[in-house]
Short mmCIF file of C-alpha atoms in Angstrom, two decimals:
data_model
loop_
_atom_site.label_atom_id
_atom_site.label_comp_id
_atom_site.label_asym_id
_atom_site.label_seq_id
_atom_site.Cartn_x
_atom_site.Cartn_y
_atom_site.Cartn_z
CA MET A 685 21.62 23.52 -2.24
CA ASN A 686 23.77 20.40 -1.99
CA GLU A 687 25.16 19.54 -5.43
CA LYS A 688 25.45 15.88 -4.49
CA LEU A 689 21.66 15.59 -4.29
CA PRO A 690 20.10 13.36 -6.94
CA ALA A 691 18.27 15.20 -9.69
CA ILE A 692 15.55 14.01 -12.05
CA ILE A 693 16.41 14.70 -15.68
CA GLY A 694 13.85 12.62 -17.54
CA VAL A 695 10.52 10.87 -17.05
CA GLY A 696 8.31 8.56 -19.09
CA CYS A 697 5.36 6.24 -18.71
CA THR A 698 2.83 4.21 -20.63
CA ILE A 699 -0.70 5.55 -20.92
CA ASN A 700 -3.80 4.43 -19.07
CA PRO A 701 -2.45 2.37 -16.17
CA GLY A 702 -6.04 1.85 -15.08
CA GLU A 703 -6.79 -0.82 -17.70
CA PRO A 704 -5.26 -4.15 -18.75
CA HIS A 705 -3.14 -3.98 -21.91
CA ILE A 706 -3.39 -7.51 -23.18
CA ASP A 707 -1.43 -6.77 -26.35
CA LYS A 708 1.68 -5.90 -24.35
CA GLY A 709 3.90 -7.98 -22.11
CA PHE A 710 6.03 -6.66 -19.28
CA LYS A 711 9.00 -6.21 -21.63
CA ASP A 712 6.94 -4.08 -24.02
CA LEU A 713 5.75 -1.89 -21.16
CA ILE A 714 9.13 -1.36 -19.51
CA VAL A 715 10.88 -0.63 -22.83
CA GLU A 716 8.21 1.91 -23.84
CA ALA A 717 8.37 3.78 -20.54
CA SER A 718 12.16 3.63 -20.16
CA TYR A 719 12.89 4.94 -23.64
CA ALA A 720 10.31 7.69 -23.19
CA ALA A 721 12.30 8.74 -20.11
CA ILE A 722 15.64 8.46 -21.93
CA ASP A 723 14.30 10.61 -24.78
CA ASN A 724 12.84 13.08 -22.29
CA ALA A 725 16.24 13.36 -20.60
CA HIS A 726 17.96 13.97 -23.96
CA ILE A 727 20.63 11.39 -23.17
CA SER A 728 22.01 8.37 -24.97
CA PRO A 729 21.09 4.95 -23.51
CA LYS A 730 24.82 4.35 -23.30
CA GLN A 731 25.07 6.97 -20.58
CA ILE A 732 23.03 4.83 -18.18
CA ASP A 733 25.45 3.09 -15.84
CA GLY A 734 23.00 1.60 -13.32
CA ALA A 735 19.36 0.58 -13.04
CA VAL A 736 16.75 -0.34 -10.45
CA PHE A 737 13.50 -2.09 -11.32
CA SER A 738 10.33 -2.56 -9.32
CA TYR A 739 7.45 -4.97 -9.67
CA THR A 740 5.02 -6.89 -7.52
CA GLY A 741 6.40 -10.29 -8.42
CA GLU A 742 4.46 -10.98 -11.58
CA GLY A 743 7.21 -11.40 -14.20
CA GLU A 744 6.69 -15.15 -14.09
CA VAL A 745 5.50 -17.36 -11.27
CA GLY A 746 8.29 -17.70 -8.76
CA TYR A 747 10.58 -15.44 -10.77
CA GLY A 748 13.46 -14.73 -8.45
CA GLY A 749 15.37 -12.10 -10.37
CA ILE A 750 13.99 -10.13 -13.25
CA ALA A 751 16.71 -7.48 -13.58
CA PRO A 752 18.87 -9.25 -16.22
CA THR A 753 15.77 -9.99 -18.32
CA LEU A 754 14.85 -6.31 -18.31
CA VAL A 755 18.41 -5.08 -18.87
CA ASP A 756 18.60 -7.35 -21.91
CA ALA A 757 15.17 -6.27 -23.17
CA LEU A 758 16.28 -2.66 -22.89
CA GLY A 759 19.48 -3.36 -24.83
CA LEU A 760 21.57 -2.10 -21.93
CA SER A 761 23.53 -5.25 -21.08
CA PRO A 762 25.94 -5.41 -19.31
CA LEU A 763 24.73 -3.13 -16.53
CA PRO A 764 24.61 -3.22 -12.72
CA ALA A 765 20.88 -3.60 -12.06
CA PHE A 766 18.79 -4.40 -9.01
CA THR A 767 15.19 -5.29 -8.22
CA ASP A 768 12.91 -3.94 -5.49
CA SER A 769 9.55 -5.24 -4.37
CA ALA A 770 7.45 -3.60 -1.65
CA ASN A 771 3.81 -4.26 -2.56
CA CYS A 772 2.13 -1.09 -3.84
CA ALA A 773 5.16 1.00 -2.87
CA SER A 774 7.62 -1.07 -4.93
CA ALA A 775 8.43 1.80 -7.27
CA HIS A 776 9.13 4.15 -4.36
CA ALA A 777 11.54 1.56 -2.97
CA ALA A 778 13.32 1.44 -6.34
CA PHE A 779 13.40 5.24 -6.46
CA MET A 780 15.03 5.34 -3.02
CA GLN A 781 17.67 2.88 -4.15
CA GLY A 782 18.26 4.83 -7.34
CA CYS A 783 18.85 7.99 -5.29
CA ASP A 784 21.26 6.10 -3.03
CA MET A 785 23.17 4.85 -6.06
CA VAL A 786 23.59 8.38 -7.45
CA GLU A 787 24.48 9.84 -4.07
CA SER A 788 27.07 7.13 -3.46
CA GLY A 789 29.14 8.56 -6.29
CA ASN A 790 29.48 5.14 -7.91
CA TYR A 791 26.90 5.87 -10.62
CA ASP A 792 26.40 8.90 -12.85
CA THR A 793 23.10 8.17 -14.54
CA VAL A 794 20.58 5.71 -13.14
CA LEU A 795 17.39 4.37 -14.68
CA VAL A 796 14.56 3.70 -12.20
CA ALA A 797 11.67 1.82 -13.77
CA GLY A 798 8.71 -0.21 -12.62
CA PHE A 799 5.95 -2.22 -14.21
CA GLY A 800 2.60 -3.71 -13.31
CA LYS A 801 1.38 -6.60 -15.46
CA MET A 802 -1.49 -8.45 -13.86
CA THR A 803 -3.10 -10.42 -16.68
CA ASP A 804 -0.15 -12.66 -17.60
CA VAL A 805 0.18 -14.51 -14.32
CA ILE A 806 -2.78 -16.31 -12.78
CA PRO A 807 -1.83 -15.82 -9.12
CA PHE A 808 -1.44 -12.07 -9.53
CA GLU A 809 -4.66 -11.50 -7.60
CA ASN A 810 -3.00 -13.35 -4.76
CA TYR A 811 0.04 -11.12 -4.98
CA MET A 812 -2.23 -8.13 -4.60
CA LEU A 813 -4.49 -9.56 -1.92
CA LEU A 814 -1.60 -11.01 0.06
CA SER A 815 0.18 -7.78 1.00
CA SER A 816 -0.04 -9.05 4.55
CA ASP A 817 1.80 -11.60 6.66
CA SER A 818 1.63 -14.47 4.19
CA LEU A 819 2.36 -17.15 6.78
CA PHE A 820 -0.33 -16.10 9.15
CA ASP A 821 -3.17 -13.67 8.56
CA TYR A 822 -3.53 -14.50 4.88
CA ARG A 823 -3.93 -18.16 5.85
CA LEU A 824 -6.84 -17.15 8.05
CA GLY A 825 -8.64 -15.50 5.18
CA TYR A 826 -7.45 -11.96 5.76
CA SER A 827 -6.84 -10.07 2.54
CA HIS A 828 -5.37 -6.68 1.68
CA ILE A 829 -8.90 -5.41 1.10
CA ASP A 830 -9.75 -6.08 4.74
CA SER A 831 -7.05 -3.63 5.79
CA PHE A 832 -8.63 -0.85 3.75
CA LEU A 833 -12.10 -1.70 5.03
CA LEU A 834 -10.89 -1.74 8.63
CA GLY A 835 -9.23 1.60 7.91
CA THR A 836 -12.68 3.15 7.67
CA GLU A 837 -12.56 3.25 11.47
CA TYR A 838 -10.97 6.62 10.64
CA PHE A 839 -14.47 8.12 10.51
CA ALA A 840 -15.50 6.76 13.91
CA LYS A 841 -12.22 7.67 15.55
CA HIS A 842 -12.53 11.30 14.52
CA HIS A 843 -16.30 11.52 15.06
CA ILE A 844 -16.96 12.44 11.44
CA ASN A 845 -20.68 12.40 10.84
CA LYS A 846 -22.39 10.47 8.06
CA ASP A 847 -23.06 13.55 5.98
CA ILE A 848 -19.42 14.64 5.97
CA GLN A 849 -18.34 11.06 5.23
CA TYR A 850 -20.64 10.97 2.25
CA GLN A 851 -19.70 14.39 0.91
CA SER A 852 -15.98 13.90 1.36
CA LEU A 853 -15.86 10.53 -0.41
CA LEU A 854 -17.84 11.99 -3.29
CA ALA A 855 -15.47 14.96 -3.39
CA VAL A 856 -12.45 12.64 -3.59
CA ALA A 857 -14.00 10.50 -6.32
CA MET A 858 -15.04 13.51 -8.38
CA SER A 859 -11.73 15.32 -7.88
CA ALA A 860 -9.78 12.25 -9.08
CA ARG A 861 -11.98 11.85 -12.13
CA ASN A 862 -11.82 15.54 -12.97
CA TYR A 863 -8.04 15.50 -12.88
CA GLY A 864 -8.08 12.31 -14.95
CA LYS A 865 -10.45 13.87 -17.47
CA TYR A 866 -7.77 16.35 -18.56
CA ASN A 867 -4.79 13.97 -18.36
CA PRO A 868 -4.23 12.09 -21.66
CA GLU A 869 -2.33 9.39 -19.78
CA ALA A 870 -5.20 8.70 -17.36
CA LYS A 871 -7.96 6.11 -17.32
CA TYR A 872 -10.66 8.76 -17.17
CA PHE A 873 -9.17 10.96 -19.90
CA ASP A 874 -11.88 12.76 -21.81
CA LYS A 875 -14.60 11.03 -19.78
CA ILE A 876 -17.33 12.97 -18.06
CA SER A 877 -18.28 11.87 -14.55
CA ASN A 878 -21.32 12.90 -12.58
CA TYR A 879 -22.41 12.58 -8.98
CA TYR A 880 -25.42 10.48 -9.92
CA ASP A 881 -23.18 7.70 -11.28
CA LEU A 882 -20.70 7.95 -8.42
CA LYS A 883 -23.45 7.40 -5.87
CA SER A 884 -24.15 3.97 -7.33
CA LEU A 885 -20.52 2.81 -7.15
CA PRO A 886 -18.87 0.87 -4.28
CA ALA A 887 -17.34 3.33 -1.77
CA LEU A 888 -18.93 6.11 -3.86
CA GLY A 889 -16.25 5.62 -6.52
CA CYS A 890 -13.27 5.89 -4.12
CA THR A 891 -11.65 2.66 -5.29
CA LEU A 892 -8.48 2.54 -7.28
CA ALA A 893 -8.56 1.58 -10.95
CA SER A 894 -6.29 -1.43 -11.17
CA GLY A 895 -4.53 -1.96 -14.48
CA GLU A 896 -1.21 -2.35 -16.24
CA GLY A 897 1.60 -0.05 -17.18
CA ALA A 898 5.18 1.01 -16.69
CA SER A 899 6.88 4.19 -15.54
CA ALA A 900 10.49 5.33 -15.58
CA ILE A 901 12.71 8.10 -14.27
CA ILE A 902 16.31 9.04 -15.08
CA LEU A 903 18.38 10.23 -12.13
CA THR A 904 21.75 11.91 -12.10
CA LYS A 905 23.81 14.07 -9.79
CA SER A 906 22.43 17.54 -9.26
CA VAL A 907 25.68 19.10 -10.40
CA LYS A 908 25.41 17.27 -13.75
CA ALA A 909 21.77 18.09 -14.41
CA ARG A 910 20.99 20.78 -16.91
CA ARG A 911 20.57 24.19 -15.32
CA LYS A 912 17.10 25.08 -16.53
CA ASN A 913 14.20 23.42 -14.76
CA LYS A 914 16.44 21.44 -12.46
CA VAL A 915 14.46 19.27 -10.07
CA VAL A 916 16.34 17.73 -7.18
CA VAL A 917 15.35 15.06 -4.68
CA HIS A 918 15.54 17.39 -1.73
CA GLY A 919 14.50 14.98 0.99
CA ARG A 920 13.49 11.34 1.19
CA SER A 921 12.76 8.71 3.76
CA TRP A 922 11.67 5.10 3.79
CA LEU A 923 10.30 2.99 6.64
CA SER A 924 9.45 -0.70 6.86
CA THR A 925 7.50 -1.90 9.90
CA SER A 926 5.39 -5.07 9.79
CA HIS A 927 2.90 -6.72 7.49
CA TYR A 928 1.01 -8.23 10.40
CA VAL A 929 -1.92 -5.92 10.93
CA GLY A 930 -2.39 -6.83 14.60
CA HIS A 931 0.93 -5.17 15.37
CA ARG A 932 -0.47 -1.90 14.09
CA TYR A 933 -2.54 -1.80 17.27
CA SER A 934 0.47 -2.13 19.54
CA ASP A 935 2.78 0.34 17.92
CA GLN A 936 5.40 0.03 20.62
CA GLN A 937 6.08 -3.40 19.19
CA ILE A 938 6.87 -2.10 15.71
CA MET A 939 7.68 1.56 16.24
CA ASN A 940 10.45 1.11 18.78
CA ASN A 941 8.60 3.11 21.43
CA GLN A 942 8.65 6.23 19.27
CA SER A 943 5.00 6.89 19.93
CA LYS A 944 3.14 6.63 23.20
CA ALA A 945 -0.21 6.92 21.50
CA VAL A 946 -1.59 3.61 20.29
CA SER A 947 -1.67 3.55 16.54
CA ASP A 948 -4.31 1.74 14.51
CA LEU A 949 -5.49 1.42 10.94
CA ALA A 950 -6.93 4.94 11.06
CA GLU A 951 -3.50 6.48 11.38
CA GLY A 952 -0.54 6.35 9.01
CA LEU A 953 2.09 6.51 11.70
CA PRO A 954 4.92 4.98 9.61
CA LEU A 955 4.22 7.50 6.83
CA LYS A 956 4.09 10.35 9.34
CA ILE A 957 7.56 9.42 10.58
CA ALA A 958 8.86 9.06 7.00
CA CYS A 959 7.46 12.49 6.08
CA ASN A 960 8.94 14.14 9.15
CA ARG A 961 12.36 12.70 8.33
CA ALA A 962 12.08 13.91 4.73
CA TYR A 963 11.04 17.40 5.90
CA LYS A 964 14.01 17.51 8.26
CA GLN A 965 16.40 16.42 5.52
CA ALA A 966 15.06 19.10 3.17
CA ASN A 967 14.79 21.69 5.95
CA LEU A 968 11.17 22.27 4.98
CA ARG A 969 7.82 22.19 6.74
CA PRO A 970 4.44 20.88 5.61
CA THR A 971 3.35 24.46 4.88
CA ASP A 972 6.13 24.73 2.30
CA ILE A 973 4.66 21.95 0.16
CA ASP A 974 2.84 23.24 -2.93
CA THR A 975 1.38 19.94 -4.15
CA VAL A 976 1.23 16.40 -2.85
CA GLN A 977 0.66 12.85 -4.05
CA VAL A 978 -1.00 10.37 -1.70
CA TYR A 979 -2.28 6.81 -2.00
CA ASP A 980 -5.98 7.28 -2.70
CA GLN A 981 -8.34 4.40 -1.99
CA LEU A 982 -11.40 4.35 0.30
CA VAL A 983 -10.47 6.63 3.23
CA ASN A 984 -6.72 6.29 2.88
CA GLN A 985 -6.23 9.63 1.15
CA PHE A 986 -7.48 11.25 4.37
CA ILE A 987 -5.15 9.19 6.55
CA ALA A 988 -2.16 9.83 4.27
CA LEU A 989 -2.86 13.53 3.88
CA GLU A 990 -2.91 13.94 7.65
CA ALA A 991 0.29 11.89 7.97
CA THR A 992 2.01 14.44 5.72
CA GLY A 993 1.06 17.21 8.16
CA ILE A 994 -0.56 19.22 5.36
CA CYS A 995 -3.83 19.21 7.24
CA PRO A 996 -4.46 18.53 10.94
CA ILE A 997 -5.70 15.17 12.21
CA GLY A 998 -9.40 14.63 11.53
CA THR A 999 -9.73 17.50 9.03
CA ALA A 1000 -8.82 15.87 5.70
CA PRO A 1001 -12.44 15.20 4.69
CA MET A 1002 -13.24 18.91 5.03
CA PHE A 1003 -10.00 19.69 3.13
CA TYR A 1004 -11.50 17.89 0.15
CA ILE A 1005 -15.03 19.23 0.61
CA ASN A 1006 -13.73 22.81 0.77
CA GLY A 1007 -11.83 22.34 -2.49
CA GLU A 1008 -8.37 22.73 -0.91
CA ALA A 1009 -7.20 19.65 -2.85
CA ASN A 1010 -8.30 21.13 -6.18
CA VAL A 1011 -5.96 22.57 -8.75
CA ASN A 1012 -6.55 26.08 -7.44
CA GLY A 1013 -6.71 25.01 -3.80
CA LYS A 1014 -4.35 25.40 -0.89
CA CYS A 1015 -2.42 22.22 -1.71
CA PRO A 1016 -3.56 20.36 -4.84
CA VAL A 1017 -3.62 16.57 -4.35
CA ASN A 1018 -2.98 13.91 -7.01
CA THR A 1019 -3.27 16.32 -9.92
CA ASP A 1020 -2.83 13.53 -12.47
CA GLY A 1021 -5.90 11.72 -11.10
CA GLY A 1022 -4.08 9.43 -8.67
CA ASN A 1023 -4.87 5.73 -8.26
CA ILE A 1024 -8.57 6.44 -8.80
CA GLY A 1025 -8.57 8.79 -11.79
CA ARG A 1026 -5.25 8.02 -13.49
CA GLY A 1027 -5.09 4.31 -12.68
CA PHE A 1028 -2.96 1.94 -10.68
CA ALA A 1029 -0.37 -0.43 -12.15
CA SER A 1030 1.03 -1.87 -8.96
CA GLY A 1031 4.79 -2.20 -9.52
CA ALA A 1032 4.88 1.10 -11.41
CA ALA A 1033 2.23 3.00 -9.47
CA SER A 1034 4.17 5.32 -7.23
CA LEU A 1035 6.57 6.49 -9.94
CA TYR A 1036 3.55 7.84 -11.82
CA GLY A 1037 3.04 10.20 -8.89
CA ILE A 1038 6.66 11.35 -8.86
CA ILE A 1039 6.47 11.89 -12.63
CA GLU A 1040 3.43 14.13 -12.19
CA LEU A 1041 5.20 16.21 -9.53
CA TYR A 1042 8.28 16.57 -11.74
CA ARG A 1043 6.09 17.77 -14.59
CA GLN A 1044 4.25 20.28 -12.42
CA LEU A 1045 7.60 21.59 -11.16
CA THR A 1046 8.93 21.94 -14.72
CA ASN A 1047 5.66 23.20 -16.20
CA THR A 1048 5.42 20.19 -18.53
CA GLN A 1049 2.26 18.69 -17.05
CA GLN A 1050 0.05 16.63 -19.37
CA GLY A 1051 -3.20 17.56 -17.66
CA LEU A 1052 -4.33 20.41 -15.45
CA LYS A 1053 -1.72 22.96 -14.39
CA ILE A 1054 -1.51 23.96 -10.75
CA GLN A 1055 -2.39 27.64 -10.62
CA ASN A 1056 -0.12 28.70 -7.78
CA PRO A 1057 3.68 28.57 -8.24
CA VAL A 1058 5.10 25.13 -7.44
CA HIS A 1059 8.52 25.05 -5.78
CA HIS A 1060 8.30 22.05 -3.46
CA ALA A 1061 6.29 18.87 -4.01
CA LEU A 1062 5.81 15.82 -1.82
CA SER A 1063 5.26 12.30 -3.07
CA THR A 1064 4.11 9.69 -0.55
CA PHE A 1065 3.17 6.07 -0.93
CA MET A 1066 2.55 3.07 1.23
CA GLY A 1067 2.72 -0.65 0.58
CA GLY A 1068 0.98 -3.46 2.44
CA TYR A 1069 -1.17 -0.93 4.29
CA TYR A 1070 1.75 0.98 5.86
CA ALA A 1071 4.00 -2.06 6.13
CA ASP A 1072 6.23 0.12 3.96
CA ALA A 1073 5.98 3.88 3.74
CA GLY A 1074 7.99 6.30 1.63
CA ALA A 1075 8.18 10.07 1.33
CA VAL A 1076 10.03 12.02 -1.37
CA ILE A 1077 10.35 15.80 -1.55
CA LEU A 1078 11.16 17.28 -4.94
CA SER A 1079 12.29 20.89 -5.22
CA LYS A 1080 12.90 23.17 -8.12
CA MET A 1081 16.36 24.73 -7.89
CA ASP A 1082 16.38 28.40 -6.89
CA GLY A 1083 16.48 30.93 -9.65
CA ASP A 1084 15.45 28.54 -12.42
CA ASP A 1085 11.99 29.90 -13.13
CA MET B 1415 -15.73 -33.66 -10.47
CA ALA B 1416 -17.48 -30.32 -10.60
CA ASN B 1417 -20.20 -31.61 -8.28
CA GLN B 1418 -17.71 -33.20 -5.96
CA TYR B 1419 -15.83 -29.95 -5.58
CA TYR B 1420 -18.68 -27.54 -6.02
CA ASP B 1421 -16.83 -24.88 -4.16
CA GLN B 1422 -13.64 -25.21 -6.15
CA VAL B 1423 -12.23 -21.80 -6.85
CA SER B 1424 -9.12 -20.49 -8.44
CA ASN B 1425 -7.01 -20.29 -5.35
CA PRO B 1426 -3.57 -20.76 -6.72
CA ILE B 1427 -1.56 -20.35 -3.57
CA LEU B 1428 1.67 -21.96 -4.64
CA LYS B 1429 2.70 -22.99 -1.18
CA SER B 1430 3.73 -26.39 0.08
CA SER B 1431 1.58 -28.03 2.73
CA LEU B 1432 4.73 -28.16 4.86
CA ALA B 1433 4.57 -24.40 5.27
CA ILE B 1434 1.06 -24.71 6.63
CA TRP B 1435 1.88 -27.74 8.79
CA ARG B 1436 4.67 -25.79 10.45
CA ASN B 1437 2.14 -23.18 11.58
CA TYR B 1438 -0.56 -25.53 12.85
CA PRO B 1439 -0.01 -24.69 16.54
CA SER B 1440 -0.45 -21.01 15.78
CA LEU B 1441 -3.37 -21.39 13.36
CA TYR B 1442 -5.22 -24.11 15.28
CA ARG B 1443 -4.50 -23.54 18.94
CA LEU B 1444 -3.58 -19.88 19.33
CA VAL B 1445 -0.04 -20.71 20.34
CA GLY B 1446 2.15 -17.61 20.48
CA SER B 1447 5.23 -16.93 22.51
CA TYR B 1448 6.51 -14.94 25.47
CA CYS B 1449 9.90 -13.48 26.26
CA VAL B 1450 11.67 -15.18 29.13
CA GLN B 1451 13.52 -11.97 29.97
CA CYS B 1452 10.87 -9.21 29.84
CA GLN B 1453 7.77 -11.43 30.04
CA LYS B 1454 6.04 -9.74 27.08
CA SER B 1455 3.59 -11.96 25.19
CA PHE B 1456 3.32 -12.16 21.41
CA TYR B 1457 0.89 -13.53 18.90
CA PRO B 1458 1.76 -14.81 16.35
CA LYS B 1459 4.89 -16.20 17.90
CA ARG B 1460 8.14 -14.33 17.55
CA LEU B 1461 11.72 -15.53 17.38
CA VAL B 1462 13.22 -12.34 18.81
CA CYS B 1463 11.69 -10.03 21.42
CA PRO B 1464 11.30 -6.61 19.76
CA PHE B 1465 11.56 -4.89 23.16
CA CYS B 1466 14.71 -6.38 24.70
CA HIS B 1467 15.96 -8.39 21.69
CA HIS B 1468 16.27 -11.45 23.88
CA ARG B 1469 16.18 -14.63 21.82
CA GLU B 1470 14.87 -17.07 24.37
CA LEU B 1471 11.13 -17.08 23.72
CA LEU B 1472 8.92 -19.92 24.85
CA ASP B 1473 5.62 -21.07 23.45
CA LYS B 1474 2.50 -19.73 25.11
CA ARG B 1475 -1.03 -20.88 24.40
CA PHE B 1476 -3.52 -18.05 24.68
CA SER B 1477 -6.94 -18.49 26.23
CA GLY B 1478 -8.89 -17.47 23.15
CA LYS B 1479 -10.82 -14.90 25.14
CA GLY B 1480 -10.75 -11.34 23.95
CA LYS B 1481 -12.69 -8.34 22.70
CA ILE B 1482 -13.36 -6.72 19.35
CA VAL B 1483 -11.24 -3.65 18.72
CA ASN B 1484 -12.24 -2.97 15.12
CA VAL B 1485 -14.61 -4.77 12.78
CA GLU B 1486 -15.75 -4.47 9.16
CA GLN B 1487 -17.99 -6.41 6.84
CA ASN B 1488 -16.25 -7.49 3.65
CA ASN B 1489 -18.64 -8.23 0.81
CA ILE B 1490 -16.25 -7.46 -2.02
CA PRO B 1491 -16.30 -10.35 -4.51
CA GLN B 1492 -12.53 -10.28 -4.84
CA ILE B 1493 -12.19 -12.38 -1.69
CA THR B 1494 -13.66 -15.28 -3.63
CA VAL B 1495 -10.29 -15.50 -5.33
CA ILE B 1496 -8.72 -16.70 -2.12
CA GLY B 1497 -11.37 -19.35 -1.61
CA TYR B 1498 -14.35 -17.74 0.11
CA ARG B 1499 -16.89 -17.77 -2.69
CA ASN B 1500 -19.71 -19.15 -0.53
CA LEU B 1501 -18.78 -17.17 2.52
CA THR B 1502 -19.36 -13.57 1.49
CA ALA B 1503 -20.07 -11.32 3.20
CA ARG B 1504 -17.78 -11.94 6.13
CA TYR B 1505 -17.07 -9.96 9.25
CA MET B 1506 -13.33 -9.53 9.74
CA ALA B 1507 -12.18 -8.14 13.07
CA ILE B 1508 -9.15 -7.02 15.02
CA ILE B 1509 -9.28 -8.84 18.35
CA GLN B 1510 -7.37 -7.97 21.50
CA LEU B 1511 -6.77 -11.14 23.50
CA ILE B 1512 -7.14 -10.76 27.27
CA GLU B 1513 -3.44 -11.56 27.59
CA GLY B 1514 -2.69 -8.40 25.57
CA PRO B 1515 -1.66 -9.28 22.00
CA PHE B 1516 -3.79 -8.31 19.03
CA THR B 1517 -4.84 -10.73 16.36
CA ILE B 1518 -7.15 -10.81 13.38
CA GLY B 1519 -10.00 -13.19 12.83
CA GLU B 1520 -13.29 -13.76 11.12
CA LEU B 1521 -16.42 -13.45 13.26
CA VAL B 1522 -18.81 -16.36 12.78
CA ASP B 1523 -22.29 -17.32 13.99
CA VAL B 1524 -23.05 -13.63 14.23
CA GLY B 1525 -26.79 -14.12 13.71
CA GLY B 1526 -28.73 -10.90 13.93
CA ILE B 1527 -26.15 -9.12 16.05
CA LYS B 1528 -24.25 -6.21 14.54
CA PRO B 1529 -20.66 -6.72 15.70
CA GLN B 1530 -19.17 -3.69 17.39
CA ALA B 1531 -15.94 -2.69 19.09
CA GLY B 1532 -15.87 -3.74 22.72
CA MET B 1533 -17.91 -6.93 22.34
CA PRO B 1534 -16.42 -10.02 24.04
CA VAL B 1535 -15.34 -12.87 21.77
CA TYR B 1536 -14.04 -16.38 22.09
CA SER B 1537 -11.96 -18.35 19.58
CA GLU B 1538 -12.94 -21.63 17.97
CA LEU B 1539 -11.34 -23.88 15.39
CA ARG B 1540 -13.35 -23.64 12.19
CA ARG B 1541 -13.10 -24.61 8.56
CA LEU B 1542 -11.65 -22.00 6.23
CA ALA B 1543 -11.41 -22.38 2.45
CA ARG B 1544 -10.17 -25.15 0.19
CA ASP B 1545 -6.48 -25.02 -0.62
CA SER B 1546 -5.30 -25.26 -4.21
CA ASN B 1547 -4.85 -29.04 -3.72
CA GLN B 1548 -8.54 -29.23 -2.69
CA THR B 1549 -7.88 -30.06 0.96
CA TRP B 1550 -9.76 -28.01 3.48
CA GLN B 1551 -7.85 -25.47 5.49
CA TYR B 1552 -8.71 -24.90 9.14
CA GLY B 1553 -7.92 -22.13 11.54
CA ILE B 1554 -9.20 -19.96 14.34
CA LYS B 1555 -12.31 -17.85 14.03
CA PHE B 1556 -14.14 -15.93 16.72
CA ILE B 1557 -17.68 -16.04 18.06
CA ILE B 1558 -19.32 -13.23 19.98
CA ARG B 1559 -19.66 -14.62 23.47
CA ASP B 1560 -18.73 -13.52 26.95
CA VAL B 1561 -16.82 -16.37 28.55
CA SER B 1562 -14.99 -14.27 31.11
CA ASN B 1563 -16.72 -16.11 33.95
CA GLU B 1564 -16.29 -19.55 32.42
CA ALA B 1565 -13.39 -21.80 33.32
#
């Protein structure tokens, strides 16, 4: 395996990203998560020679550059630090940049950290609901929620009958809450859910739990990572297309003629391309993936799961119904509870997924343990309903069991 | 004050009216653009053709005629935040204009009809929500109506 590959050596996060934490500001959150990661990596803060931060824009209204504020709050000044923002996938964008920094050879140890802090800034709801072409469709009353609702055309496109729709959404909602029930960092930790309650919820409980939190990861070169439990970033890919949802229906306009089939909101074409590139980079196939993280909300977990190639087009609902996404299933999905069961703190959200995969790979999971051996794990995320899409493959180094 | 602006909502879009003014042709009259070189049409208007990367694009006003490609009913209260408190639930649709480009738009005057993919629609200028400075915003919406035989 290439020794220049970035490796994860430490992870940390704040608990319960599915609720507001009104007693903590964004500095409190980012410091708590970052120092948890530094402690987990068993390094000195002085060893960090670069940082990337992600958020959704909510530091302060119109805040153009939050990196120095965070570097100072972390006591790491002076430090080369950068900021990434890509709607829900902001943290994945930061992770990509962190990997690039390590791979460039210019940095030895990089902190990647993101935060979501929605209750301090009044227009935050706008930040979330925008996630579209702000100059055009948002002005016409189109919000991010409309994208997810239009995405339910997935069921019609694949001729999935009402009964399967119903059962599969319930299976997703229950699976997320069950995973969350055993994860002390999750919104649903120690909470018992039942089908009776889920049936009375919007979308049968398949809506993300929006809240606040921060997550952090320490990256270094593979060759410098400690030998035992070494987890490398084996493959990764990032794609930005368009926020304007109309273009999703004429994919030749945004996908550079890569697909002859017309895309739509029922297909995660940008994520599919990102995953395929990551597989190629890692020389792996979808069947090699032992666990996966996808963006779960309404029907999107089906769309995303199919974009990863882990299950064929139109079969993801049955994948859930048959228990293949469970901890003892063929490919466990969102074992920390995901956006629904763990919680969703926008600017930090996708790093939570990468942290869970790292823990499963190193057998340090906080919640349920995947029963089959885990060697390769895939983290995917999208921002602005596939305006941005990212795929990250983590692998445990051979012979480290 | 409260009675005068009964539909005042927290809609803190911190955007200058100049930004909206600049897009009036697009928001009010369905003005997009077409590429002089490859003749492809675009809506909203583009500055560069994504097919041939030609930069000479001229304005093109679309007819407003089209068909529903995808439609959903949004009754989630969160949309009240962006100014639609009195307008839930709304039908939001993906529309393919007869000239080819796809756009989004709210379906209005739906009556007892259940909007479905394939239905013909026609665009009209309608009132949207109040902006954060209390002025009304306007823009295109779509009504279900077959005007293919109308001039």
